[in-house]
Amino acid sequence: MGGWAIAVHGGAGVDPNLPAQRQEEAKRLLTHCLHLGISALRSSLPAIDVVELVVRELETDPLFNSGRGSALTEKGRVEMEASIMDGPKRRCGAVSGLTTVKNPVSLARLVMEKSPHSYLAFEGAEEFARQQGVETVENAYFITEENVGMLQLAKDANTIMFDYRIPTDTCSGAAGTIDSPLQMNGLPISLYSQETVGCVVVDAQGRCAAATSTGGLMNKMSGRIGDSPLIGAGTYACDICAISCTGEGEAIIRGTLAREVAAVMEYKGLDLQDAIDYVIKERLDEGKAGLIAVSNDGKVGYGFNTTGMFRGCATEDGFMEVGIWE
Ligand code: ASP
């Protein structure tokens, strides 16, 4: 047993010109979430409770793309999705197409624990939320002014927004609220969509858990489901490790990225970081995604092939790190 470990992400695919202030805000939030997780682990909360707690915090803050601050569909609404997985028994729950549930990750957990199923979507998921009495809010609660501007940029560029591949000269927005590609209402904005959140934990008993939550891609089609709620693609946990992915969902789904890390550890006998490096190199298209992971021996690791990935990690021996770039 190697002690507890935790990692958290706020998405892969970062604007290389992201304003310094925004970088600091992101690092502050990641650090805060790590501390939240660390104190929960020190109080002996099981891994599954810790990942839910941390992801709820990220969903509540509008900085990243989950819960409040979620990316918008082409229709200008949010359709959120999340999943959670408890390693020891491989129990899992997932939700998609949520429009009113304040904390999608907690509904995913209720699907896992209180329904006979592992995945509920759209109307049925919303009905289940009401039956379970979880907190709901108007769709407008999730929509930030910044994301309204970002959606317009994506529409102007005729693209579904992800990472650094949008050339700046296609983004000179025609929208009234956008003063220039880097300004909205006089404030600097990123040209790139904020990204998904996730957390992976191994507790002191060696139990692994993972959770991921997102609004998906900016300007996505209504009804689009990404990797984040798909067990094996965006999220996976078993008795040896836990993984949460972020990036272009379609590429992560094709690579069954999260499960692949576990499979490589299981069948090839690689250790955590080697398994991550192998999967990023062999199973993922260039420039598409990243992931965080922990293993049951208290190790933490990550990898990405995008410009950057908002991330942080900590282990019981006192190591702690928060970063964005390589
Ligand atoms: N993977 C998410 C999706 O495709 C997006 C992200 O990670 O930022 O929905």
XYZ file of C-alpha atoms and ligand atoms in Angstrom:
335
model
C 0.000 0.000 0.000
C 1.492 3.323 -1.049
C -0.745 5.828 0.768
C -3.349 8.078 -0.767
C -2.991 10.136 -3.941
C -5.218 12.576 -5.764
C -5.207 14.288 -9.148
C -7.570 16.837 -10.566
C -7.927 18.369 -14.032
C -9.661 21.373 -15.526
C -9.279 20.277 -19.125
C -6.754 19.742 -21.898
C -6.221 22.029 -24.854
C -5.237 25.405 -23.484
C -4.972 28.666 -25.413
C -1.220 29.392 -25.594
C -2.075 33.078 -25.162
C -4.228 32.533 -22.110
C -3.949 35.731 -20.045
C -1.721 35.409 -16.974
C -4.586 36.382 -14.686
C -6.710 33.551 -16.047
C -3.849 31.105 -15.542
C -3.536 32.239 -11.940
C -7.289 31.858 -11.343
C -7.192 28.346 -12.757
C -4.212 27.384 -10.615
C -5.864 28.845 -7.539
C -9.033 26.831 -8.117
C -7.098 23.623 -8.762
C -5.054 24.190 -5.591
C -8.204 24.855 -3.588
C -9.759 21.626 -4.920
C -6.633 19.642 -4.111
C -6.725 20.936 -0.529
C -10.388 20.016 -0.285
C -9.586 16.487 -1.441
C -6.549 16.198 0.798
C -8.455 17.126 3.934
C -11.216 14.671 3.002
C -8.586 11.944 2.543
C -6.988 12.856 5.872
C -10.431 12.439 7.447
C -10.516 8.923 5.921
C -13.292 9.556 3.418
C -13.391 6.784 0.810
C -12.068 7.591 -2.681
C -15.563 7.623 -4.211
C -16.719 10.345 -1.792
C -13.605 12.406 -2.431
C -13.943 12.427 -6.237
C -17.596 13.451 -5.940
C -16.772 16.199 -3.449
C -14.004 17.675 -5.592
C -15.939 17.526 -8.861
C -18.962 19.171 -7.197
C -16.721 22.050 -6.196
C -15.480 22.424 -9.770
C -19.037 22.248 -11.121
C -20.122 25.010 -8.787
C -17.339 27.381 -9.857
C -17.911 28.856 -13.361
C -14.216 28.867 -14.291
C -14.098 25.496 -16.039
C -16.540 23.797 -18.384
C -18.867 21.851 -16.063
C -22.001 22.701 -14.140
C -22.098 26.512 -14.002
C -19.875 27.725 -16.862
C -20.680 24.755 -19.106
C -20.069 25.100 -22.825
C -23.177 25.868 -24.870
C -24.838 23.837 -27.581
C -25.466 25.332 -31.020
C -28.859 26.351 -29.595
C -27.257 28.380 -26.804
C -28.333 26.070 -23.970
C -26.351 23.717 -21.773
C -26.603 19.930 -21.942
C -24.317 18.635 -19.223
C -22.911 15.169 -18.694
C -20.926 13.378 -16.014
C -19.832 9.975 -14.825
C -18.386 8.379 -11.737
C -16.791 4.982 -11.107
C -15.880 3.158 -7.927
C -12.890 0.889 -8.567
C -13.166 -1.970 -6.057
C -16.521 -3.260 -7.344
C -16.437 -1.513 -10.724
C -19.728 0.158 -9.956
C -20.490 3.126 -12.176
C -23.073 5.759 -12.971
C -23.411 8.260 -15.795
C -25.727 11.012 -16.983
C -26.119 13.051 -20.172
C -28.319 15.801 -21.538
C -28.914 17.479 -18.179
C -30.385 20.949 -18.379
C -31.327 21.777 -14.769
C -29.301 19.592 -12.398
C -26.908 21.766 -10.403
C -24.344 19.020 -9.772
C -24.365 16.403 -12.534
C -21.673 14.283 -10.836
C -23.943 13.699 -7.842
C -26.775 12.568 -10.106
C -24.324 10.156 -11.759
C -23.567 8.792 -8.308
C -27.282 8.375 -7.599
C -27.697 6.494 -10.895
C -24.932 4.184 -9.660
C -26.416 3.712 -6.195
C -30.156 4.238 -6.480
C -31.144 3.043 -9.946
C -30.985 -0.401 -11.543
C -29.016 1.140 -14.443
C -25.634 2.664 -15.087
C -26.496 5.460 -17.520
C -29.503 7.786 -17.814
C -29.894 10.604 -20.331
C -32.042 13.619 -21.231
C -35.693 13.568 -20.072
C -35.369 10.323 -18.146
C -32.299 11.587 -16.301
C -34.078 14.838 -15.425
C -37.101 12.871 -14.151
C -34.831 10.696 -12.045
C -33.213 13.858 -10.626
C -36.615 15.094 -9.494
C -37.516 11.739 -7.965
C -34.250 11.806 -6.043
C -34.808 15.379 -4.893
C -31.449 16.729 -6.107
C -31.042 20.484 -6.409
C -32.200 21.874 -9.755
C -31.977 25.380 -11.184
C -33.021 27.221 -14.352
C -30.881 26.539 -17.428
C -29.872 30.232 -17.346
C -27.937 29.611 -14.090
C -25.328 27.622 -16.034
C -24.855 30.176 -18.816
C -22.100 32.737 -18.364
C -21.688 35.909 -20.380
C -18.255 34.741 -21.432
C -19.664 31.531 -22.874
C -22.301 33.432 -24.837
C -19.408 35.337 -26.455
C -17.474 32.125 -27.021
C -20.443 30.502 -28.735
C -20.664 33.458 -31.068
C -16.946 33.117 -31.860
C -17.445 29.442 -32.601
C -20.421 30.202 -34.837
C -18.499 32.944 -36.657
C -15.624 30.537 -37.210
C -18.143 27.835 -38.184
C -16.473 25.366 -35.857
C -17.031 23.280 -32.788
C -14.609 24.828 -30.386
C -11.787 22.838 -28.994
C -8.175 23.643 -28.163
C -5.685 25.680 -30.100
C -6.523 24.796 -33.651
C -8.758 27.737 -34.441
C -6.732 30.295 -36.387
C -7.150 33.692 -34.763
C -7.937 35.470 -38.031
C -11.161 33.485 -38.476
C -12.363 34.648 -35.087
C -12.824 38.363 -35.600
C -16.321 38.159 -34.210
C -19.238 39.942 -35.752
C -21.221 39.705 -32.533
C -22.130 42.964 -30.848
C -20.663 41.965 -27.488
C -17.272 41.064 -28.949
C -14.939 44.019 -29.392
C -12.066 42.032 -30.907
C -10.965 38.406 -30.821
C -9.347 38.961 -27.434
C -11.893 41.296 -25.902
C -15.439 40.968 -24.717
C -17.042 43.901 -22.965
C -13.550 45.300 -22.636
C -12.259 42.223 -20.808
C -9.707 39.798 -22.166
C -11.140 36.400 -23.034
C -9.593 33.250 -24.281
C -10.271 32.376 -27.889
C -10.641 28.854 -26.751
C -13.334 27.131 -24.855
C -12.792 26.218 -21.219
C -12.526 22.549 -20.633
C -13.946 19.650 -18.730
C -13.149 18.753 -15.105
C -12.215 15.480 -13.486
C -10.760 13.936 -10.365
C -9.110 10.615 -9.587
C -8.283 9.359 -6.124
C -6.715 6.382 -4.441
C -7.409 6.377 -0.717
C -5.207 4.981 2.067
C -6.951 1.597 1.709
C -5.919 1.420 -1.949
C -9.457 1.998 -3.280
C -9.474 3.875 -6.599
C -12.260 6.096 -7.962
C -12.736 8.500 -10.863
C -15.250 11.182 -11.837
C -15.568 13.472 -14.867
C -18.037 16.270 -15.584
C -18.527 18.556 -18.579
C -20.741 20.748 -20.680
C -19.102 19.134 -23.722
C -17.785 21.083 -26.682
C -18.784 24.679 -27.425
C -21.273 24.848 -30.342
C -21.865 21.085 -30.211
C -25.013 19.724 -31.810
C -27.915 19.384 -29.451
C -28.007 15.717 -28.400
C -24.268 15.183 -28.856
C -22.739 12.878 -26.242
C -18.988 13.029 -25.657
C -16.537 10.777 -23.884
C -16.988 12.174 -20.374
C -20.066 10.113 -19.434
C -18.839 7.028 -21.280
C -17.299 4.494 -18.947
C -14.119 3.187 -20.517
C -13.669 6.268 -22.702
C -13.623 9.400 -20.497
C -13.757 7.705 -17.099
C -12.666 4.381 -15.687
C -11.759 2.863 -12.319
C -10.983 -0.674 -11.245
C -9.050 -2.331 -8.436
C -5.697 -1.226 -9.872
C -6.201 2.329 -11.116
C -8.560 5.217 -11.914
C -8.510 7.533 -14.931
C -10.289 10.719 -16.040
C -9.794 12.070 -19.573
C -10.294 15.419 -21.247
C -10.016 16.729 -24.776
C -11.859 16.072 -28.011
C -14.457 13.510 -27.016
C -14.702 11.879 -30.419
C -10.959 11.049 -30.344
C -11.146 9.793 -26.745
C -14.106 7.548 -27.614
C -12.254 6.107 -30.628
C -9.272 5.327 -28.401
C -11.312 4.016 -25.410
C -8.629 5.966 -23.627
C -9.427 5.486 -19.947
C -9.965 1.735 -20.114
C -6.890 1.366 -22.302
C -4.631 2.708 -19.518
C -6.055 0.106 -17.120
C -5.795 -2.635 -19.755
C -2.158 -1.854 -20.500
C -1.355 -2.006 -16.779
C -3.299 -5.235 -16.387
C -2.212 -7.128 -19.489
C 1.184 -5.638 -20.288
C 2.224 -5.180 -16.650
C 3.343 -1.575 -17.178
C 3.410 0.795 -14.230
C 1.071 3.788 -14.159
C 3.157 6.458 -15.908
C 4.468 4.023 -18.545
C 0.898 2.900 -19.265
C -0.237 6.533 -19.650
C 2.670 7.371 -21.983
C 2.026 4.255 -24.053
C -1.683 4.964 -24.467
C -1.182 8.643 -25.338
C 1.372 7.660 -27.964
C -0.326 4.597 -29.408
C -4.060 5.189 -29.031
C -4.618 8.919 -29.329
C -4.582 11.181 -32.378
C -2.056 14.025 -32.146
C -3.181 17.190 -30.349
C -6.447 15.792 -29.067
C -6.519 15.004 -25.379
C -5.015 14.310 -21.982
C -5.725 12.363 -18.829
C -4.971 12.071 -15.142
C -4.652 8.777 -13.284
C -3.812 7.131 -9.964
C -2.895 3.555 -9.133
C -3.679 1.450 -6.072
C -0.050 1.671 -4.876
C -0.426 5.418 -4.258
C 1.071 6.674 -7.515
C -0.254 9.575 -9.528
C 0.400 10.358 -13.194
C -0.803 12.343 -16.160
C -0.215 12.815 -19.857
C -1.477 14.965 -22.735
C -0.658 15.769 -26.346
C -2.371 19.178 -26.463
C -0.819 22.591 -25.808
C -1.473 22.142 -22.119
C -3.743 20.656 -19.500
C -4.977 22.334 -16.337
C -4.021 19.872 -13.643
C -2.894 19.312 -10.100
C -1.887 16.357 -8.010
C -0.824 15.464 -4.484
C 0.336 12.376 -2.618
C 0.395 11.390 1.031
C 4.155 11.897 1.323
C 3.703 15.674 0.909
C 4.253 16.046 -2.842
C 1.971 18.584 -4.500
C 2.048 20.147 -7.963
C -0.252 22.353 -10.030
C 0.495 23.083 -13.695
C -0.850 24.035 -17.090
C 1.902 23.581 -19.666
C 4.319 20.749 -20.465
N -14.027 15.612 -23.537
C -15.032 16.636 -23.522
C -16.024 16.380 -24.621
O -15.640 16.058 -25.723
C -14.488 18.008 -23.677
C -13.318 18.341 -22.794
O -12.666 17.485 -22.240
O -13.051 19.507 -22.646
O -17.189 16.562 -24.389
